[in-house]
Coordinates of C-alpha atoms in Angstrom, one line a residue:
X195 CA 21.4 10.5 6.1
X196 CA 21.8 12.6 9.3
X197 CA 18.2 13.8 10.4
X198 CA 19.6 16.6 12.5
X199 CA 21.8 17.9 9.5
X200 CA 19.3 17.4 7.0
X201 CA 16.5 19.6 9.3
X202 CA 14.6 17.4 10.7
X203 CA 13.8 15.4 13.7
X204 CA 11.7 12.4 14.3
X205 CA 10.2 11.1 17.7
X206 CA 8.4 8.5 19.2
X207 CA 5.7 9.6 22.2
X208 CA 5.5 6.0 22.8
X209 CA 5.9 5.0 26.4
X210 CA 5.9 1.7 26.1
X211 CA 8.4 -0.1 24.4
X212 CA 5.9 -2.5 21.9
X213 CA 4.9 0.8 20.4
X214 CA 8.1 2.0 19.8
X215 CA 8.7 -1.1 16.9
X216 CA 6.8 1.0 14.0
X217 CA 9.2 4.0 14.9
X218 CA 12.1 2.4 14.5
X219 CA 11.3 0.9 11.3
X220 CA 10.6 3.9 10.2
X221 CA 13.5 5.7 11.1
X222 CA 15.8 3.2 10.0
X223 CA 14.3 3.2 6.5
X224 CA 14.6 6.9 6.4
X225 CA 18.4 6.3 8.2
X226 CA 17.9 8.2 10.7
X227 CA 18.1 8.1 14.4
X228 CA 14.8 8.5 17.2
X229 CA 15.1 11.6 18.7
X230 CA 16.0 11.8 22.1
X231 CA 13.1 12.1 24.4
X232 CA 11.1 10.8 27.8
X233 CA 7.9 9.6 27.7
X234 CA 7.0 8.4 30.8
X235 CA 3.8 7.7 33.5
X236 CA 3.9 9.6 36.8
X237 CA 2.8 7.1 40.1
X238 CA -0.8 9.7 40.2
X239 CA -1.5 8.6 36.4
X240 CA 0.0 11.8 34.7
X241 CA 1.7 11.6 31.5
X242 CA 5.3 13.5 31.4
X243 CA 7.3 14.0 28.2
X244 CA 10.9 15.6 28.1
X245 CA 12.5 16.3 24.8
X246 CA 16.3 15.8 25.4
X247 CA 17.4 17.5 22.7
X248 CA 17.2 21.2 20.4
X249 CA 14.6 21.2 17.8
X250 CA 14.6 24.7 17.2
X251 CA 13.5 25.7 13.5
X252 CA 13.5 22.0 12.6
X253 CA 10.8 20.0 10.8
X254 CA 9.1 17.8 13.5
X255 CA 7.9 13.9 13.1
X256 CA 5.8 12.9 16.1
X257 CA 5.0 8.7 15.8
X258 CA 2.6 7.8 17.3
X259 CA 1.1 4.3 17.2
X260 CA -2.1 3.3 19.3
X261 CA -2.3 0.5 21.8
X262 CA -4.9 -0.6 23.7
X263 CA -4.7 2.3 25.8
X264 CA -6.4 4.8 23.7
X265 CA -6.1 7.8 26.0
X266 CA -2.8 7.3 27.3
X267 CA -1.7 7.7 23.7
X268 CA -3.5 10.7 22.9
X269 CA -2.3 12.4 25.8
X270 CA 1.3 11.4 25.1
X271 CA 0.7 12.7 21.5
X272 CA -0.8 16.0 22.5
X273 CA 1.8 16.7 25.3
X274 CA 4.6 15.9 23.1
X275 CA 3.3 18.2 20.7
X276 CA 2.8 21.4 23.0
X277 CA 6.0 20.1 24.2
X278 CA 7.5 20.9 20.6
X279 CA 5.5 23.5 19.9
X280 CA 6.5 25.7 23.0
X281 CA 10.4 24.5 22.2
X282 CA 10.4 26.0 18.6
X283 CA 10.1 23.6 16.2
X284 CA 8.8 25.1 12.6
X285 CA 6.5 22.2 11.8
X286 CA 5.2 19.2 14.2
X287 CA 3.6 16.4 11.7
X288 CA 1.7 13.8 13.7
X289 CA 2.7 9.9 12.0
X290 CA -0.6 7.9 13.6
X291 CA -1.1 5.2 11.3
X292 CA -4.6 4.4 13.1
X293 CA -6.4 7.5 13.9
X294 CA -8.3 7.1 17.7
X295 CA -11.8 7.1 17.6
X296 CA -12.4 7.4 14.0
X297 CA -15.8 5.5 14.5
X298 CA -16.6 7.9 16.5
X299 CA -16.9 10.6 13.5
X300 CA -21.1 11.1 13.0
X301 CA -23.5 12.1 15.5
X302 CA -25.3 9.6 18.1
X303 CA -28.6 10.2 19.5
X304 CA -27.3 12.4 22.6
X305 CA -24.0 11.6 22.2
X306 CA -20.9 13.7 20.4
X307 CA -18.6 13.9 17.4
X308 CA -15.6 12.7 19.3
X309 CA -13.4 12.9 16.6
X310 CA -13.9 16.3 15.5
X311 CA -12.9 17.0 19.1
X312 CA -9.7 15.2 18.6
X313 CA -8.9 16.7 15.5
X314 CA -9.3 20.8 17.6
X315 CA -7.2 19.3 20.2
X316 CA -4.8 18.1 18.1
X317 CA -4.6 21.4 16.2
X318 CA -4.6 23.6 19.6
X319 CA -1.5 21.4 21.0
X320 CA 0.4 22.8 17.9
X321 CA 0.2 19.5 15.2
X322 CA 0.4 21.2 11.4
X323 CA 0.1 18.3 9.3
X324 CA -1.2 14.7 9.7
X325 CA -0.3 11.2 8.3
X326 CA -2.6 8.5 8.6
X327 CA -3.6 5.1 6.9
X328 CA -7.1 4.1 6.0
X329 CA -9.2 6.0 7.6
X330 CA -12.6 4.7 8.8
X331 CA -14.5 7.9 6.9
X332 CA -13.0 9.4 4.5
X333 CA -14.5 12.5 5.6
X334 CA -13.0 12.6 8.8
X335 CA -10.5 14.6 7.1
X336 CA -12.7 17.4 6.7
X337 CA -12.0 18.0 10.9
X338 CA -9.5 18.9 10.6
X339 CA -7.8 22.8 9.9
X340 CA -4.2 21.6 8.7
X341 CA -3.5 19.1 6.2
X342 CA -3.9 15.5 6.0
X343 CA -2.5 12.7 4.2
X344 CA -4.7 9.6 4.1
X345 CA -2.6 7.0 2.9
X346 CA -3.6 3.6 1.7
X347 CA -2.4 0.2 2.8
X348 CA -4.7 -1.6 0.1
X349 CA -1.2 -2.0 -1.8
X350 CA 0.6 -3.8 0.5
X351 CA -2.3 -6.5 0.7
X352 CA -2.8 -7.1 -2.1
X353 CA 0.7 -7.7 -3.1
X354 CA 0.4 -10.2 -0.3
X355 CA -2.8 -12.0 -1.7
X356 CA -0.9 -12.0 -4.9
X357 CA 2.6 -13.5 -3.1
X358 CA 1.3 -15.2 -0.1
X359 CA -1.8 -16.9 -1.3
X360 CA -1.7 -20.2 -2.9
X361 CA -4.4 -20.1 -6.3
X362 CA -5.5 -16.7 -5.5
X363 CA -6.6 -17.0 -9.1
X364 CA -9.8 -19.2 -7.4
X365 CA -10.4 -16.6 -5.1
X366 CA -13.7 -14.1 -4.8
X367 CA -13.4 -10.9 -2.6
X368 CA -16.1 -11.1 0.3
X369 CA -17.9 -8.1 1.9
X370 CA -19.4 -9.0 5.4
X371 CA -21.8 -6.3 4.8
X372 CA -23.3 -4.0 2.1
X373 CA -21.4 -1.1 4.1
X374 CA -17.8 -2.9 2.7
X375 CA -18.8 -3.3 -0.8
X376 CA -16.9 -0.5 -2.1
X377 CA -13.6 -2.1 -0.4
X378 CA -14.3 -5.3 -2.0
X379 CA -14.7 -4.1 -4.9
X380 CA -11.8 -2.1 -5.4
X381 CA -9.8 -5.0 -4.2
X382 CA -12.2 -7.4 -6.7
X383 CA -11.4 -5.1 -9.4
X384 CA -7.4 -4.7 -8.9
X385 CA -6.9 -8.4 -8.6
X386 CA -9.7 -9.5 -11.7
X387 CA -11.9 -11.6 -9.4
X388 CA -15.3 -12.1 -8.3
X389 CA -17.4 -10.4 -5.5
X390 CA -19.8 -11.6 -3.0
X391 CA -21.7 -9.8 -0.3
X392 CA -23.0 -10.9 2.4
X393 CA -26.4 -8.8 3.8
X394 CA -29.1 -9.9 6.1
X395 CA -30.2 -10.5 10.0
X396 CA -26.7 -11.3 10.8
X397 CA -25.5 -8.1 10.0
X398 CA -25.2 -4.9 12.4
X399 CA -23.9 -1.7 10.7
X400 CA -23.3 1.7 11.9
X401 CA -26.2 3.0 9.7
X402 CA -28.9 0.7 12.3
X403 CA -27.8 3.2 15.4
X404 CA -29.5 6.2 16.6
X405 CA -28.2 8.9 15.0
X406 CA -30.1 12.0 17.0
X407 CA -32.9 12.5 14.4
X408 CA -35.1 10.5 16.7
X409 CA -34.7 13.3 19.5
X410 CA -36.6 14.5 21.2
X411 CA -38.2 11.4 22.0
X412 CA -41.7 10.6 21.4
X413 CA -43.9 12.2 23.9
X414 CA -48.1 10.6 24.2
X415 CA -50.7 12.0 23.3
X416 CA -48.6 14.9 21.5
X417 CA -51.6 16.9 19.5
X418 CA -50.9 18.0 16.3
X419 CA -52.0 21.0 14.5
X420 CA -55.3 20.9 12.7
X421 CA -54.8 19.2 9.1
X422 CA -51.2 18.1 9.8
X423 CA -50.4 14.4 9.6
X424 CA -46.5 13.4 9.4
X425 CA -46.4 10.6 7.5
X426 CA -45.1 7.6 9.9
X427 CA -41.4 5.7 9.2
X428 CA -41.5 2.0 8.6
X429 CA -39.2 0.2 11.1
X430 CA -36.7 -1.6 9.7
X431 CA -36.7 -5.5 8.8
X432 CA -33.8 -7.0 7.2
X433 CA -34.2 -10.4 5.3
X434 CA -32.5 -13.5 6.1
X435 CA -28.8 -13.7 5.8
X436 CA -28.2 -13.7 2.1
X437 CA -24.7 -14.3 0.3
X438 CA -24.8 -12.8 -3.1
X439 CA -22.3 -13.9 -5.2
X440 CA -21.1 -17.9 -5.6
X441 CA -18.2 -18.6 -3.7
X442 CA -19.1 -22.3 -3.5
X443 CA -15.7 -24.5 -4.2
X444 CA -13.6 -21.3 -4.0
X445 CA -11.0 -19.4 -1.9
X446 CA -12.7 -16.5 0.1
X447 CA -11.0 -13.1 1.0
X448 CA -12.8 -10.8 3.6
X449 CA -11.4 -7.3 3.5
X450 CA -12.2 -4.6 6.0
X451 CA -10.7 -1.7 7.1
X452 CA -10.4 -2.8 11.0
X453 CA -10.7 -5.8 12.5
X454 CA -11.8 -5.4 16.3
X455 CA -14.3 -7.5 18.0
X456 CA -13.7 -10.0 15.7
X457 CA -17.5 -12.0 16.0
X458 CA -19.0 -10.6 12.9
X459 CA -16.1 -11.8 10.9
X460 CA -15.8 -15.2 13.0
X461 CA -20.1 -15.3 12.0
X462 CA -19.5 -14.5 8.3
X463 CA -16.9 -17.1 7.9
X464 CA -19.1 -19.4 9.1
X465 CA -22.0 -18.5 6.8
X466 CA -19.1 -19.1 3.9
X467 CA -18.1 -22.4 4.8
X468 CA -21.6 -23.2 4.7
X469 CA -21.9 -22.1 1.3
X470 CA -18.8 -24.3 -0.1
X471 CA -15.7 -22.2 0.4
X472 CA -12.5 -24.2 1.1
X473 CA -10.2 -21.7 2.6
X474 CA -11.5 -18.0 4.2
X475 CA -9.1 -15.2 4.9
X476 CA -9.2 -12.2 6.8
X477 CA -7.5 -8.8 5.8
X478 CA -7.4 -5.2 7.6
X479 CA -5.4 -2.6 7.7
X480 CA -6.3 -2.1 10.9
X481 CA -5.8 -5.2 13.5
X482 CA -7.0 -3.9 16.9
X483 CA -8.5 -7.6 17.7
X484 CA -9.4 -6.4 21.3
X485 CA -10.7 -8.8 24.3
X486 CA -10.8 -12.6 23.1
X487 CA -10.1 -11.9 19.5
X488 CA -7.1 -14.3 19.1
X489 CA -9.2 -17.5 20.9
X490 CA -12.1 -16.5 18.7
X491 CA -9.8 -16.5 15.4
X492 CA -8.5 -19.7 16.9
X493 CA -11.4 -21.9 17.2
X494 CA -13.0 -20.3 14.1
X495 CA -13.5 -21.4 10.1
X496 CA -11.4 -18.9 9.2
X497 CA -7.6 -19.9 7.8
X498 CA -5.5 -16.6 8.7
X499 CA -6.2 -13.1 9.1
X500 CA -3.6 -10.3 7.5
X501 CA -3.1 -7.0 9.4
X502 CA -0.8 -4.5 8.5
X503 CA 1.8 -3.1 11.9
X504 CA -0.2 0.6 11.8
X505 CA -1.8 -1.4 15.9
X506 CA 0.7 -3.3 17.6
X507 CA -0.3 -6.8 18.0
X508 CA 2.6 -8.8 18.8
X509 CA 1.3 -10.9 21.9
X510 CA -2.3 -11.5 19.5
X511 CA 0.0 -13.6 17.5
X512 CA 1.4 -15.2 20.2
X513 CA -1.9 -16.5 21.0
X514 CA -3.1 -17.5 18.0
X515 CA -0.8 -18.4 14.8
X516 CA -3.5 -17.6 12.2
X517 CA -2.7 -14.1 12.6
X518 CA -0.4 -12.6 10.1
X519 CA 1.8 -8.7 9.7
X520 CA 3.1 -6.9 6.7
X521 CA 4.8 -4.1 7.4
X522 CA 4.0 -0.4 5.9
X523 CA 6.6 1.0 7.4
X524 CA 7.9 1.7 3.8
X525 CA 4.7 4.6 2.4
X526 CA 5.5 6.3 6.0
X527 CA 8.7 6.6 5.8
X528 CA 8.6 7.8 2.2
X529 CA 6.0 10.1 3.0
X530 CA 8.0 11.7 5.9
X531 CA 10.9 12.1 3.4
X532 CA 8.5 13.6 0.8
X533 CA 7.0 16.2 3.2
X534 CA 10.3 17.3 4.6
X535 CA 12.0 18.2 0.8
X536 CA 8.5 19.7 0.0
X537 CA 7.9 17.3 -2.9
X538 CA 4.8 15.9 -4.3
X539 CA 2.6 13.4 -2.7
X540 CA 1.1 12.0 -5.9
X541 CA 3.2 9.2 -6.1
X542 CA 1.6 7.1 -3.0
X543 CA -1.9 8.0 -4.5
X544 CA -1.1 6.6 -8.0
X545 CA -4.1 5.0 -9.2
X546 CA -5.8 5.2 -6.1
X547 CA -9.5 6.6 -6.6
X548 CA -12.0 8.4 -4.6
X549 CA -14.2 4.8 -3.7
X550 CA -10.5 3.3 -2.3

């Protein structure tokens, strides 16, 4: 199939070429060619795209995967889509399998909604439709003033569990923290196996941060009008790490949706192996496994860890083996095809319900 012919285009705003791998398995799915472009760095730090080619009344496919430099990508996204935008294209769809700062969606003490900011500037630079993968909140989507398709990976792993795993039969789904239960149990559910949770001092969860209702802050001897007493919150006290649900003499599967900073996952492991499991996977959708992640995965109880390609992490597996990739390049490239013939999207959400 000839993308130009058949309307569309599709583009990578990639400047670097370990980024560009999603793209072009992508495009060669959909057999199709990258469009020609220039993304490039300026010597003073500026980002520069140049699209090489007319996309004038044509349906638009920006990819865009995210390395480790998060605002280098954005900026490469955004220019590339005022870029199309002011050369005529009828519709720019941004491909960003992980969405940027998605755990920066609710309010922090002082701080701000970053990724409702993203979504405007995303919107204002001329995007019209969004696919993504597993977002971190669901409601993120809710940003946003143009569509977006939040597609699942959870298929793709757990035809892996299913094809990869040795006995998976003797496994039970693990969720490092109460926060993950509904993951784990989805995936618990789907495959017929047992849950365990693990909750307790060990744990730190988004819901423990300041989330601005504590401002102002508490000013001394603050008087009170006569007859008014508020009543006072108890602090918090969690119990001592607890797993609930017998994994003992079993195969344990951790699922998250993004593996970063990779201690929690390293400490529950541990916590695991005490408690008699004999092998301990890890599975993401998301493998960003920033700073020492791969020596910490290394030295660690835990067996492998399964990401899908949405981050690119090819030298994170050159430093440590346990690290595994299956590809989704397949649901994006059908959803591209799908969006461009205007038919339905149901298909990639069969049987996929509102806790997935």
């Amino acid at each position: 199939m000839n993308a130009a012919r058949s309307g569309y285009r599709v583009f990578s705003a990639n400047s670097t070429a370990a980024c560009t791998e999603l793209a072009k398995r992508i495009t060669e799915r959909l057999g199709a060619e990258l469009g020609k472009s220039v993304v490039y760095q300026e010597t003073n730090g500026e980002t520069r795209v140049e699209i090489k080619e007319s996309v004038r009344g044509q349906d638009v496919f920006i990819i865009q995967t995210i390395p480790r430099d998060v605002n280098t990508a954005v900026m490469e996204l955004l220019i590339m889509a005022y870029a199309l935008k002011t050369s005529c294209a009828k519709n720019i769809t941004g491909v960003i399998p992980y969405f940027p700062y998605s755990k920066q969606s609710k309010m922090r003490k002082r701080g701000s909604i970053v990724c409702k900011l993203l979504a405007s500037m995303l919107a204002k630079a001329g995007l019209t439709h969004i696919i993504t993968m597993d977002l971190h909140q669901k409601e993120i989507q809710g940003f946003f003033s143009f569509p977006v398709d939040n597609l699942r990976a959870s298929p793709f792993l757990l035809q892996y569990i299913q094809e990869e795993i040795p006995d998976y039969r003797n496994a039970v789904i693990v969720a490092k923290s109460p926060d993950a239960a509904k993951r784990a149990q989805s995936y618990a559910e789907r495959l017929r196996l047992g849950l365990a949770v693990i909750h307790g001092e060990a744990q730190c969860t988004e819901q423990d941060m300041d989330d601005g209702r504590h401002s102002p802050p508490t000013v001394k001897n603050t008087t009170l009008p006569t007859g008014l007493e508020l009543p006072l919150m108890m602090a918090k006290e969690k119990p001592p790490i607890t797993v609930v649900g017998d994994v003992g003499g079993r195969i344990a599967i951790i699922v998250d949706d993004i593996i970063d900073d990779v201690e929690s996952f390293v400490a529950a492991a541990e916590i695991l192996k005490e408690r008699g499991a004999y092998k301990i996977y890890v599975m993401a959708t998301h493998g960003l496994l920033s700073a020492d992640a791969p020596r910490l995965i290394e030295e660690s109880s835990v067996d492998e860890v399964v990401v899908t390609n949405t981050v690119p992490h090819e030298v994170q597996k050159l430093q440590c083996p346990k690290i595994k990739t299956v590809d989704i390049s397949l649901i994006l490239s059908e959803a591209i095809r799908r969006i461009h013939n205007g038919e339905s999207m149901a298909y990639l959400f069969r049987n996929i319900t509102m806790d997935d």
